[in-house]
Coordinates of C-alpha atoms in Angstrom, one line a residue:
Chain A
X1421 CA 97.3 85.2 65.2
X1422 CA 96.6 82.1 67.6
X1423 CA 94.5 82.5 70.7
X1424 CA 97.3 82.1 73.1
X1425 CA 99.1 84.9 71.3
X1426 CA 96.0 86.8 71.4
X1427 CA 95.7 86.1 75.3
X1428 CA 99.2 87.7 75.7
X1429 CA 98.6 90.8 73.7
X1430 CA 95.1 91.4 75.1
X1431 CA 97.2 91.0 78.8
X1432 CA 99.8 93.4 77.8
X1433 CA 97.1 95.8 76.1
X1434 CA 94.9 96.0 79.4
X1435 CA 98.2 96.2 81.6
X1436 CA 99.3 99.4 79.2
X1437 CA 95.4 100.7 79.9
X1438 CA 96.0 100.6 83.7
X1439 CA 99.7 101.8 84.0
X1440 CA 100.1 105.1 85.5
X1441 CA 101.5 107.9 82.7
X1442 CA 105.3 107.5 84.1
X1443 CA 105.4 103.9 83.2
X1444 CA 103.5 103.8 79.8
X1445 CA 106.8 104.0 77.9
X1446 CA 108.0 100.6 79.5
X1447 CA 104.8 99.1 79.2
X1448 CA 104.6 100.1 75.6
X1449 CA 107.9 98.7 75.2
X1450 CA 107.1 95.5 76.3
X1451 CA 103.9 95.2 74.3
X1452 CA 106.3 96.0 71.1
X1453 CA 108.5 93.2 71.6
X1454 CA 105.9 90.6 71.8
X1455 CA 105.6 91.2 67.8
X1456 CA 108.9 89.7 67.7
X1457 CA 108.8 86.8 69.5
X1458 CA 108.1 83.3 67.8
X1459 CA 106.7 80.7 69.9
X1460 CA 103.3 81.6 71.4
X1461 CA 104.0 80.1 74.5
X1462 CA 107.1 82.2 74.8
X1463 CA 105.1 85.2 74.0
X1464 CA 102.6 84.4 77.0
X1465 CA 105.7 83.9 79.3
X1466 CA 107.1 87.1 78.1
X1467 CA 103.6 88.8 78.6
X1468 CA 103.1 87.3 82.3
X1469 CA 106.7 88.5 83.0
X1470 CA 106.1 92.0 81.8
X1471 CA 102.8 92.3 83.6
X1472 CA 104.8 90.9 87.0
X1473 CA 107.5 93.4 86.6
X1474 CA 105.0 96.2 85.7
X1475 CA 103.3 95.5 88.6
X1476 CA 105.9 95.2 90.8
X1477 CA 107.2 98.9 89.9
X1478 CA 104.0 100.6 89.8
X1479 CA 102.6 99.6 93.0
X1480 CA 105.1 101.0 95.6
X1481 CA 105.1 104.2 93.5
X1482 CA 101.8 104.4 93.2
X1483 CA 101.4 103.8 97.1
X1484 CA 104.1 106.3 97.8
X1485 CA 102.1 109.0 95.9
X1486 CA 98.8 108.0 97.1
X1487 CA 100.1 108.1 100.8
X1488 CA 101.9 111.6 99.8
X1489 CA 98.7 112.9 98.5
X1490 CA 96.7 112.1 101.7
X1491 CA 98.9 112.8 104.3
X1492 CA 99.5 115.9 105.6
X1493 CA 101.4 116.6 108.7
X1494 CA 98.4 116.1 111.2
X1495 CA 97.5 113.0 109.3
X1496 CA 100.9 111.9 109.6
X1497 CA 101.0 112.2 113.5
X1498 CA 97.4 110.9 113.2
X1499 CA 98.8 107.5 111.6
X1500 CA 101.9 107.4 113.9
X1501 CA 99.9 107.6 116.9
X1502 CA 97.9 104.8 115.6
X1503 CA 100.6 102.6 115.0
X1504 CA 101.8 103.6 118.3
X1505 CA 98.8 102.7 119.7
X1506 CA 98.8 99.5 118.3
X1507 CA 102.2 98.1 119.1
X1508 CA 101.3 99.0 122.7
X1509 CA 98.1 96.8 122.6
X1510 CA 100.3 94.1 121.0
X1511 CA 102.8 94.3 123.5
X1512 CA 100.0 94.4 126.5
X1513 CA 98.6 91.5 124.7
X1514 CA 101.8 89.8 124.7
X1515 CA 102.6 90.1 128.3
X1516 CA 99.1 89.4 129.3
X1517 CA 99.1 86.3 127.8
X1518 CA 102.5 85.3 129.2
X1519 CA 101.5 86.2 132.7
X1520 CA 98.4 84.2 132.3
X1521 CA 100.2 81.1 131.0
X1522 CA 102.9 81.4 133.4
X1523 CA 100.0 81.8 136.5
X1524 CA 97.8 79.0 135.0
X1525 CA 100.3 76.8 133.5
X1526 CA 97.1 74.5 132.6
X1527 CA 95.6 76.9 130.2
X1528 CA 98.8 76.6 128.0
X1529 CA 97.5 73.9 125.7
X1530 CA 100.0 73.7 123.1
X1531 CA 101.9 76.6 120.8
X1532 CA 98.4 77.0 118.5
X1533 CA 95.9 78.3 120.9
X1534 CA 98.7 80.8 122.3
X1535 CA 99.5 82.3 118.8
X1536 CA 95.7 82.6 118.3
X1537 CA 95.4 84.5 121.6
X1538 CA 98.5 86.7 120.5
X1539 CA 97.0 87.6 117.2
X1540 CA 93.2 87.4 117.8
X1541 CA 93.0 89.7 120.8
X1542 CA 95.1 92.5 119.2
X1543 CA 93.3 92.0 116.0
X1544 CA 89.7 92.2 117.3
X1545 CA 90.9 95.3 119.5
X1546 CA 92.4 96.8 116.4
X1547 CA 89.4 96.4 113.9
X1548 CA 87.0 97.3 116.6
X1549 CA 89.0 100.6 117.7
X1550 CA 89.5 101.4 113.6
X1551 CA 85.6 101.2 113.2
X1552 CA 85.1 103.2 116.2
X1553 CA 87.8 106.0 115.2
X1554 CA 86.9 106.1 111.1
X1555 CA 84.6 109.0 111.2
X1556 CA 86.3 111.4 113.8
X1557 CA 90.1 110.3 113.4
X1558 CA 90.3 108.2 110.3
X1559 CA 94.4 108.8 109.9
X1560 CA 94.6 107.0 113.5
X1561 CA 92.1 104.4 112.4
X1562 CA 94.7 104.0 109.2
X1563 CA 97.4 103.4 111.5
X1564 CA 95.5 101.1 113.4
X1565 CA 94.6 98.8 110.4
X1566 CA 98.3 99.1 108.6
X1567 CA 99.5 97.8 112.1
X1568 CA 96.8 95.1 112.0
X1569 CA 97.4 94.1 108.3
X1570 CA 101.3 94.1 109.4
X1571 CA 100.6 91.5 112.3
X1572 CA 98.4 89.2 110.2
X1573 CA 101.1 89.1 107.6
X1574 CA 103.8 88.6 109.9
X1575 CA 102.0 85.7 111.6
X1576 CA 101.0 84.4 108.2
X1577 CA 104.9 84.5 107.3
X1578 CA 105.8 83.3 110.4
X1579 CA 103.7 80.0 110.5
X1580 CA 104.8 79.3 106.8
X1581 CA 108.4 79.3 107.7
X1582 CA 108.6 78.2 111.2
X1583 CA 105.2 75.9 110.8
X1584 CA 102.7 76.1 113.7
X1585 CA 104.8 77.8 116.1
X1586 CA 106.7 75.1 117.3
Chain B
X285 CA 120.7 105.4 96.2
X286 CA 122.7 102.1 96.1
X287 CA 122.2 100.0 92.8
X288 CA 121.9 96.0 94.1
X289 CA 123.9 94.4 91.8
X290 CA 122.5 90.9 91.8
X291 CA 124.2 88.7 89.6
X292 CA 121.5 89.0 87.0
X293 CA 122.4 93.1 87.1
X294 CA 125.7 91.9 86.3
X295 CA 124.9 90.0 83.1
X296 CA 122.6 92.5 81.7
X297 CA 125.6 94.9 82.3
X298 CA 127.5 92.3 80.5
X299 CA 125.7 92.1 77.6
X300 CA 125.7 95.8 77.0
X301 CA 129.7 95.8 77.5
X302 CA 129.6 93.5 74.2
X303 CA 128.8 96.2 72.1
X304 CA 128.9 99.0 74.2
X305 CA 128.0 102.1 71.5
X306 CA 125.0 100.0 70.0
X307 CA 121.7 100.2 70.8
X308 CA 119.7 97.0 71.9
X309 CA 116.6 95.7 72.2
X310 CA 114.9 94.2 75.6
X311 CA 113.8 90.9 73.7
X312 CA 117.4 90.3 72.4
X313 CA 119.0 91.0 75.9
X314 CA 116.6 88.7 77.2
X315 CA 117.9 86.1 74.8
X316 CA 121.6 86.9 75.0
X317 CA 121.4 86.5 79.1
X318 CA 118.8 84.3 79.2
X319 CA 116.8 86.4 81.7
X320 CA 113.1 86.4 81.6
X321 CA 111.0 89.6 81.1
X322 CA 109.9 89.8 84.7
X323 CA 113.5 89.8 85.9
X324 CA 114.8 91.8 82.9
X325 CA 112.7 95.0 82.9
X326 CA 113.0 95.7 86.7
X327 CA 116.9 95.9 86.2
X328 CA 116.4 97.8 82.8
X329 CA 113.9 100.0 85.1
X330 CA 116.3 100.5 87.8
X331 CA 119.2 101.2 85.6
X332 CA 117.5 104.2 83.7
X333 CA 116.2 105.6 86.8
X334 CA 119.6 106.4 88.2
X335 CA 120.7 107.6 85.0
X336 CA 123.0 104.6 83.7
X337 CA 120.8 103.4 80.8
X338 CA 119.2 105.6 78.3
X339 CA 116.4 104.7 76.2
X340 CA 115.1 105.7 72.8
X341 CA 112.3 104.5 70.3
X342 CA 113.4 103.6 67.0
X343 CA 112.5 105.5 64.0
X344 CA 109.0 103.8 62.6
X345 CA 108.8 102.3 59.1
X346 CA 105.6 101.6 57.5
X347 CA 103.9 98.5 58.7
X348 CA 106.4 98.0 61.7
X349 CA 105.9 99.6 64.9
X350 CA 108.6 101.0 66.5
X351 CA 110.4 99.4 69.5
X352 CA 112.3 100.6 72.1
X353 CA 116.0 100.7 72.5
X354 CA 118.5 100.5 74.9
X355 CA 122.3 101.4 75.8
X356 CA 124.5 102.7 78.5
X357 CA 125.1 106.1 79.3
X358 CA 128.8 107.1 79.7
X359 CA 128.0 106.8 83.5
X360 CA 126.5 103.5 83.1
X361 CA 129.6 102.6 80.9
X362 CA 132.2 103.7 83.6
X363 CA 130.2 102.0 86.3
X364 CA 129.7 98.7 84.0
X365 CA 133.7 98.6 83.6
X366 CA 134.3 99.1 87.2
X367 CA 132.3 96.4 88.1
X368 CA 133.6 94.3 85.5
X369 CA 136.9 95.2 86.3
X370 CA 136.4 94.4 90.5
X371 CA 135.0 91.3 89.5
X372 CA 137.9 90.2 87.3
X373 CA 140.4 91.1 90.1
X374 CA 138.5 89.5 92.5
X375 CA 138.2 86.1 90.3
X376 CA 142.5 86.5 89.6
X377 CA 142.9 86.5 93.2
X378 CA 140.5 83.8 94.1
X379 CA 142.0 81.7 91.5
X380 CA 145.3 82.3 92.9
X381 CA 144.5 81.5 96.3
X382 CA 142.5 78.1 95.3
X383 CA 145.6 77.2 93.2
X384 CA 147.8 77.8 96.1
X385 CA 145.6 75.7 98.2
X386 CA 145.8 72.9 96.0

């Protein structure tokens, strides 16, 4: 067996070991097919594709199960209130930055500082608040952190698709 | 829950309709449709989740590990035929329309 095929097989075996029980059948099925693929590179490509497929299948299921296990009614209210607070903070930061640039046009140095202020101020507030709340109100801190991650992800996607905000 | 009918899903359904009663291997479907494993398996998983696809392990032979097999359920067959029919109807009307235009 060539090194490439060993990698492919090793990858799928590792994936099989870490796959949740409800997806083990699929992981095993993908591994079994590897034996009938002729080319080594084709086998590696197969293994990589299968790993991606299993990852995409298992991560949302795992996340849903994890959230379902962790969140009871009270926690859900906590997470929801954390998200509401985060949205309010983001909205306030947005309004504040707009107002400042309106009152002091000289401060508007171009689109990038505007975006840094828009993302930077709320992110700092989110992280400080989440750290402060982590021990006593963990569910609310989780809601705030989820919002922080969402805001950063949104910003990254925005910059990736529209450039630096121009 | 609705099944997203992408072009690739339709290709997989078509591959099953070529011999509707036969069990098929994953790699064979991949070769017949030209779909990579990363595209094929999410489709097979979604079809199986919606009970449109049944799966089975082939009976093991000595020295040969068993492989996973797939075929459409009766519901899956109805679904696949229905979509093939609606597509062919659409294609006929489109062809007729473009013919009228030219």
